[in-house]
mmCIF file of C-alpha atoms in Angstrom:
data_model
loop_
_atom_site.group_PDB
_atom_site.id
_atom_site.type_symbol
_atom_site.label_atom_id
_atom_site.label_comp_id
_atom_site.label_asym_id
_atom_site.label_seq_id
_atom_site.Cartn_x
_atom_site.Cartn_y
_atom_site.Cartn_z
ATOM 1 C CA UNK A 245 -0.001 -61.163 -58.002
ATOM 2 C CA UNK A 246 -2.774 -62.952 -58.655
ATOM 3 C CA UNK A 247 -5.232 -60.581 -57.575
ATOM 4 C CA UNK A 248 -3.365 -58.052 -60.133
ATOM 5 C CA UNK A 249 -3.853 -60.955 -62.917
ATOM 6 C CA UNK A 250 -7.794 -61.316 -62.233
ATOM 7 C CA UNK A 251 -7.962 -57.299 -62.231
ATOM 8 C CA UNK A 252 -6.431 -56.895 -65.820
ATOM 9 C CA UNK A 253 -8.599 -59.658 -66.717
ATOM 10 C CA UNK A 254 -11.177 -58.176 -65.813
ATOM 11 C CA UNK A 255 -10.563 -54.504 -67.403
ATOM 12 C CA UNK A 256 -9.395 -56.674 -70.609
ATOM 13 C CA UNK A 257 -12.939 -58.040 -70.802
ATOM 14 C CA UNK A 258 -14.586 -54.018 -70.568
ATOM 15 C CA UNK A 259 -11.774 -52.096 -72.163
ATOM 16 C CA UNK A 260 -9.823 -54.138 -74.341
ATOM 17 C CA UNK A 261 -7.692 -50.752 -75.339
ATOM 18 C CA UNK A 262 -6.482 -50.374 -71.668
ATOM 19 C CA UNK A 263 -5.029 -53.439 -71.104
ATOM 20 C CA UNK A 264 -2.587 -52.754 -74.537
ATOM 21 C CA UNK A 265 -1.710 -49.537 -72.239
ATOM 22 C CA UNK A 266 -1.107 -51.991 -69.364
ATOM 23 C CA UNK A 267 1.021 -54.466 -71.210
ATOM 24 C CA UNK A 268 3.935 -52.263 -71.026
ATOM 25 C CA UNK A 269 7.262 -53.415 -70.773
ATOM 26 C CA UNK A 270 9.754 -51.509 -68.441
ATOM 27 C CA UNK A 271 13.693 -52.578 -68.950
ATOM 28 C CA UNK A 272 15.547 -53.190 -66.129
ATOM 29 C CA UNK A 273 17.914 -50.099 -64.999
ATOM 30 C CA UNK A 274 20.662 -49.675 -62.003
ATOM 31 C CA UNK A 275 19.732 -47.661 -59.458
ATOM 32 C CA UNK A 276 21.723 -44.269 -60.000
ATOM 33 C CA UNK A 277 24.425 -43.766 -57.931
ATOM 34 C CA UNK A 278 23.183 -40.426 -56.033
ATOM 35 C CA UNK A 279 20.526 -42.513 -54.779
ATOM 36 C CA UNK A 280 22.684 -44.334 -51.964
ATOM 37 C CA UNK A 281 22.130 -47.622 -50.489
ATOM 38 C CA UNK A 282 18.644 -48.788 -49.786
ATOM 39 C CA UNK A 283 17.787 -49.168 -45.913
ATOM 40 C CA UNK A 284 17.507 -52.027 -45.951
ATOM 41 C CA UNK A 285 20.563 -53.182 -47.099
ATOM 42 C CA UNK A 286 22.670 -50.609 -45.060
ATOM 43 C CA UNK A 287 23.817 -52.876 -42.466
ATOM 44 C CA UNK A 288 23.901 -56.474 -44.662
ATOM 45 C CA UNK A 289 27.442 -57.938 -45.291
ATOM 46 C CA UNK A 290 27.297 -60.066 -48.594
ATOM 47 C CA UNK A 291 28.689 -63.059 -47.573
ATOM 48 C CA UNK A 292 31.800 -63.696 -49.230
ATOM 49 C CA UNK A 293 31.278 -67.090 -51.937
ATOM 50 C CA UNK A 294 33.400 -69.815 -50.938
ATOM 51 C CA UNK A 295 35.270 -72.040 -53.891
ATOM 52 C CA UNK A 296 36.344 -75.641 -53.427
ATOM 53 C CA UNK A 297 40.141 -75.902 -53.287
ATOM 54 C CA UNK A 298 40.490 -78.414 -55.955
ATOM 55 C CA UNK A 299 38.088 -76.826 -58.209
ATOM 56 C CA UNK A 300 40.198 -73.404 -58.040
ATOM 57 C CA UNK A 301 43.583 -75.689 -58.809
ATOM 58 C CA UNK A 302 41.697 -77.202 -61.836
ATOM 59 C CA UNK A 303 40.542 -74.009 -63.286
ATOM 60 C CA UNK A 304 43.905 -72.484 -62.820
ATOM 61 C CA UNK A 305 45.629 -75.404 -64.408
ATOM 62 C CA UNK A 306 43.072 -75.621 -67.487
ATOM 63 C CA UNK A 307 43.717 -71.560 -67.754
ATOM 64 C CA UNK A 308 47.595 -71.839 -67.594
ATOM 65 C CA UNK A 309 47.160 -74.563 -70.741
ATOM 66 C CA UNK A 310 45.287 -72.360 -72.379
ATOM 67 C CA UNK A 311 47.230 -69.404 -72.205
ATOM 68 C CA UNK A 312 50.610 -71.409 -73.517
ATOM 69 C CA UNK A 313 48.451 -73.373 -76.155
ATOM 70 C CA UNK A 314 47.660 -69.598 -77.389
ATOM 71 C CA UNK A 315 51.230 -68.331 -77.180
ATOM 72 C CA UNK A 316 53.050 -70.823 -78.925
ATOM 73 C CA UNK A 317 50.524 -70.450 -81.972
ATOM 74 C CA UNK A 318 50.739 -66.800 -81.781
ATOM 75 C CA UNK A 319 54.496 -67.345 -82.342
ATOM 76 C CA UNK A 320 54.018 -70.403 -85.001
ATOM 77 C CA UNK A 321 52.097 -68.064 -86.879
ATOM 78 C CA UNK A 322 54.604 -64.633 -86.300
ATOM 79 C CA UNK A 323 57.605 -67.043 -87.603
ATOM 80 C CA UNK A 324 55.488 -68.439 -90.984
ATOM 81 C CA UNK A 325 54.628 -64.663 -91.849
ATOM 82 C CA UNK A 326 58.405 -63.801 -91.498
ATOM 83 C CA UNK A 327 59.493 -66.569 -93.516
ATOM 84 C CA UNK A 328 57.450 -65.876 -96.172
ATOM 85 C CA UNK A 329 57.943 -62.288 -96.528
ATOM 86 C CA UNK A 330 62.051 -62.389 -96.323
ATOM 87 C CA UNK A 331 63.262 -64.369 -99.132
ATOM 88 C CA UNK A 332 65.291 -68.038 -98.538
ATOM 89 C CA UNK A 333 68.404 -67.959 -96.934
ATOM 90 C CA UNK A 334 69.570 -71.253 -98.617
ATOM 91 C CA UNK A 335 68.690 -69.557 -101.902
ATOM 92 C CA UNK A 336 71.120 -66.302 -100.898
ATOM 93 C CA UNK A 337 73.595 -68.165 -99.595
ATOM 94 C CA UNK A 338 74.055 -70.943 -103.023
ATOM 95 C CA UNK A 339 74.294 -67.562 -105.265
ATOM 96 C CA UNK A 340 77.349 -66.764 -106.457
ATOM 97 C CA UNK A 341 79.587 -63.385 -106.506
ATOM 98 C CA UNK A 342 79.128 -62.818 -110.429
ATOM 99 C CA UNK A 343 75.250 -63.285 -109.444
ATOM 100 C CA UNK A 344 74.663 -60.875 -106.577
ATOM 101 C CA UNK A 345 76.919 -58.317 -108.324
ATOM 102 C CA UNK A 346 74.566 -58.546 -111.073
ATOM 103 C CA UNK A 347 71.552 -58.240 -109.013
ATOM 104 C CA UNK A 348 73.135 -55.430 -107.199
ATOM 105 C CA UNK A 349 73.470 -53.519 -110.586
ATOM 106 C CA UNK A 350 69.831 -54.109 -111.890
ATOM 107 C CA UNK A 351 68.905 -52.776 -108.690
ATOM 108 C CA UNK A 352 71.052 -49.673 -108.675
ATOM 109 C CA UNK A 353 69.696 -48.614 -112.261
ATOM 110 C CA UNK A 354 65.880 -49.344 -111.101
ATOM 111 C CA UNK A 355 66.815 -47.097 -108.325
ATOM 112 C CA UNK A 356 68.737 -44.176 -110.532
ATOM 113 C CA UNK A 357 65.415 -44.442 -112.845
ATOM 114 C CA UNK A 358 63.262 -43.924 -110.130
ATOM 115 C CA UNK A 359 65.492 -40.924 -108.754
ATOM 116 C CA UNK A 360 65.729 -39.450 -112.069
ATOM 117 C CA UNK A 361 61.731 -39.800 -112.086
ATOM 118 C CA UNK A 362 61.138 -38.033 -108.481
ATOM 119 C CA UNK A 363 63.638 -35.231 -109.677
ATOM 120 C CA UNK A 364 61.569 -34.694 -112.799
ATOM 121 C CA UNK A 365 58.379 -34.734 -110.995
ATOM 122 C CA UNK A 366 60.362 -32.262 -108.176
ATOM 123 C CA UNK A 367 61.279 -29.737 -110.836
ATOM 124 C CA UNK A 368 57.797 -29.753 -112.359
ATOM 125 C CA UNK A 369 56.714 -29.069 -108.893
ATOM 126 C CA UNK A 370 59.043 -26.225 -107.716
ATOM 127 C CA UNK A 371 58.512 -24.908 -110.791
ATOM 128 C CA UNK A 372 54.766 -24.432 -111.062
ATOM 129 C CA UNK A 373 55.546 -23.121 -106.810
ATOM 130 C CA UNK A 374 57.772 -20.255 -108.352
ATOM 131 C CA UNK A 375 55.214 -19.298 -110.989
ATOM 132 C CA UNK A 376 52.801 -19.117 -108.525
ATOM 133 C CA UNK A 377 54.518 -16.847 -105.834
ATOM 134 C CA UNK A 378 55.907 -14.852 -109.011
ATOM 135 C CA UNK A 379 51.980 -14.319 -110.014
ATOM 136 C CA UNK A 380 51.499 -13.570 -106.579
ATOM 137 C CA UNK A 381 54.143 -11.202 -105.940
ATOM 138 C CA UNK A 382 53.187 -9.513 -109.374
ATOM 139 C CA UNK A 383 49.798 -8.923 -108.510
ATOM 140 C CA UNK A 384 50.367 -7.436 -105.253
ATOM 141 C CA UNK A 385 52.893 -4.887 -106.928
ATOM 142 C CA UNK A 386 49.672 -3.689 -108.575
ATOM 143 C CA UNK A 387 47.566 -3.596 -106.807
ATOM 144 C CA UNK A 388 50.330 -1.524 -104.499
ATOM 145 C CA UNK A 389 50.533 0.849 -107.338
ATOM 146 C CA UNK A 390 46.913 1.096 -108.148
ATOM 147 C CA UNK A 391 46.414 2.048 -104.278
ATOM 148 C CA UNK A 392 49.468 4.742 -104.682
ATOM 149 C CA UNK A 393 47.822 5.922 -108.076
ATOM 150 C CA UNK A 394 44.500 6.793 -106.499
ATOM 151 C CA UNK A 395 46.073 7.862 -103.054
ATOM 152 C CA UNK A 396 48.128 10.705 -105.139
ATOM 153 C CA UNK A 397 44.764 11.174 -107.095
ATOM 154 C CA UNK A 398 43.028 12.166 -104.039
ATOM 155 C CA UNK A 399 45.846 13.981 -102.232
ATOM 156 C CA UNK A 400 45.874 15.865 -105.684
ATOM 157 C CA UNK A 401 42.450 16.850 -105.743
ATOM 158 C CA UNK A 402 42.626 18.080 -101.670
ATOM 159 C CA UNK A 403 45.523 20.053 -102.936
ATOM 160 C CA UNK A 404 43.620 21.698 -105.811
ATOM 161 C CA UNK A 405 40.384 22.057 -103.690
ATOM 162 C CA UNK A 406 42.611 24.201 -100.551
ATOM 163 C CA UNK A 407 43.898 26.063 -103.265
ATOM 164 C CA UNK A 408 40.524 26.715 -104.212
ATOM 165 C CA UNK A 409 39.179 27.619 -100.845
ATOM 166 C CA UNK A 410 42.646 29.796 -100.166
ATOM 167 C CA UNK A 411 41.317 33.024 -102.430
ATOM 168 C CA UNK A 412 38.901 33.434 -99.520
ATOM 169 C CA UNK A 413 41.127 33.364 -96.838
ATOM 170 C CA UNK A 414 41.677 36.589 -94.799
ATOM 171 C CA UNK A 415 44.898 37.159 -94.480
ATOM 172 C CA UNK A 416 46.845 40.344 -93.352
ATOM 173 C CA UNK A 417 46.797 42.271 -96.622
ATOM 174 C CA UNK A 418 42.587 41.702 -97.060
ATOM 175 C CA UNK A 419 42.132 41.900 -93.751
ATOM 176 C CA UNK A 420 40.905 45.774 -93.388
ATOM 177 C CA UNK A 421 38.666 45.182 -96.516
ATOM 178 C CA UNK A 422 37.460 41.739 -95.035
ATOM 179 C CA UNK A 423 36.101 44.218 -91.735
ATOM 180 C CA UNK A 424 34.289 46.820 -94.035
ATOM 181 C CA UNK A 425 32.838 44.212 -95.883
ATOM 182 C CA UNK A 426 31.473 42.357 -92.875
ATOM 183 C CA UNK A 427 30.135 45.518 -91.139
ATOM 184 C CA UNK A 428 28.197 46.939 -94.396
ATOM 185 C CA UNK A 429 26.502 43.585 -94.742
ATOM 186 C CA UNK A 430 25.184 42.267 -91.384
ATOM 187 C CA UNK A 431 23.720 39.073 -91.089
ATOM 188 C CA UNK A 432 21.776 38.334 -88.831
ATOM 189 C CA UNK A 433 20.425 34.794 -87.801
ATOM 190 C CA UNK A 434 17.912 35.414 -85.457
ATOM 191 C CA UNK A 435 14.187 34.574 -86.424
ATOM 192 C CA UNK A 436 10.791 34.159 -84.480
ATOM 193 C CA UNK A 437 7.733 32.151 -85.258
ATOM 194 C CA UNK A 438 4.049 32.630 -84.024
ATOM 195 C CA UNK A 439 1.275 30.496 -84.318
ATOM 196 C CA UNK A 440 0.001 31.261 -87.643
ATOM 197 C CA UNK A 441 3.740 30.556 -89.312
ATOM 198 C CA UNK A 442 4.743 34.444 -89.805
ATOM 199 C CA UNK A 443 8.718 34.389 -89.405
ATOM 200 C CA UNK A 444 10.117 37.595 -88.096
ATOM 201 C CA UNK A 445 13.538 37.726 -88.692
ATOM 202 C CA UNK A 446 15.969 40.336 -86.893
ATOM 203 C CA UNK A 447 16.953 41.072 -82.857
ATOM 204 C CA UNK A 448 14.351 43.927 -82.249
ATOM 205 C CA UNK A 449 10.984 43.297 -81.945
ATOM 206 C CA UNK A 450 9.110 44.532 -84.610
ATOM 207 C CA UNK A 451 5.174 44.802 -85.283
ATOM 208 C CA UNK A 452 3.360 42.155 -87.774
ATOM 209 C CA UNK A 453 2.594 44.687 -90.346
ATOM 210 C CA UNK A 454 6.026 46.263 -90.108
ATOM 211 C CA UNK A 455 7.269 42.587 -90.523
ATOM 212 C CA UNK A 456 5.441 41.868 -93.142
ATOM 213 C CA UNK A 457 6.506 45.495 -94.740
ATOM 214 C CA UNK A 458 10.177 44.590 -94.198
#
């Protein structure tokens, strides 16, 4: 230790910046429990601390005080809240009938006003709730419609278009004329391409110049 103490006193006297590095507090951690026990500490039994008899009695009596000291004020304290938040029993009792009838009715009208205020504010509620769904149900009726409107829209114009398209269809009266129509104008997709971009359409092969002639 002290050889450690004349070596940083030493560096602190050269490099004054390395011994701030060196003065570096590490907190004390425990050692994680993967680790295991050290070896050597493996085979030590911790010898079990022994406590005087009459010591242990003390402490136990001083702790059994404390723990009914702490109870009763616990329950002091549990009784004065109660008292003071239920009203005097001497007070109900020396009241008269005529009195607590009266009491009773001032009560029961506070009560019917407050009922008759919840049922207004209830109403007001419920109501504004049926508006709402009404609004809601209203708009989705539209836009129901609005999505019917523009399906029959489309299915109207498919209809319109096939009719269209049906004036072409071969059918078993056109059918004859449909053939001679299709064998006096052949068609013919078939087209060839050489390297300086001539295309020469047709099946038979054919000379440039005749191509080019055709």
């Amino acid at each position: 230790m002290l050889r450690n103490l004349l070596n940083k006193k030493a560096v602190a006297s050269e490099y004054p910046a390395i011994l701030e590095s060196l003065n570096v507090q590490v907190r004390w951690r425990r050692k994680p429990r993967w680790l295991g026990t050290a070896k050597t500490k493996v085979f030590r039994v911790p010898t079990r601390p022994v406590q005087d008899p009459e010591e242990r009695a003390f402490m136990f009596k001083l702790s059994t005080n404390y723990r009914t000291q702490m109870k009763a004020i616990r329950s002091f304290l549990h009784q004065e809240v109660q008292k003071a938040s239920l009203p005097s029993t001497t007070s109900v009792l020396l009241k008269s009938p005529e009195q607590l009838e009266l009491e009773f009715q001032e009560t029961l009208k506070i009560n019917e006003v407050w009922n008759a205020e919840c049922a207004k504010v209830r109403a007001a509620r419920m109501e504004q709730k049926l508006k709402e769904q009404r609004d809601y149900v209203l708009e989705r009726l539209q836009a129901k419609e609005e999505r019917d409107e523009e399906r029959e829209e489309r299915i109207r114009n498919i209809i319109e278009q096939q009719k269209i398209e049906a004036k072409n269809f071969i059918t078993e009266e056109n059918i004859d004329e449909a053939i001679e129509r299709a064998i006096a104008n052949v068609v013919d997709y078939n087209f060839a391409i050489d390297l300086d971009g001539n295309m020469y359409k047709g099946s038979l092969s054919l000379g440039k110049e005749e191509q080019k002639t055709k």
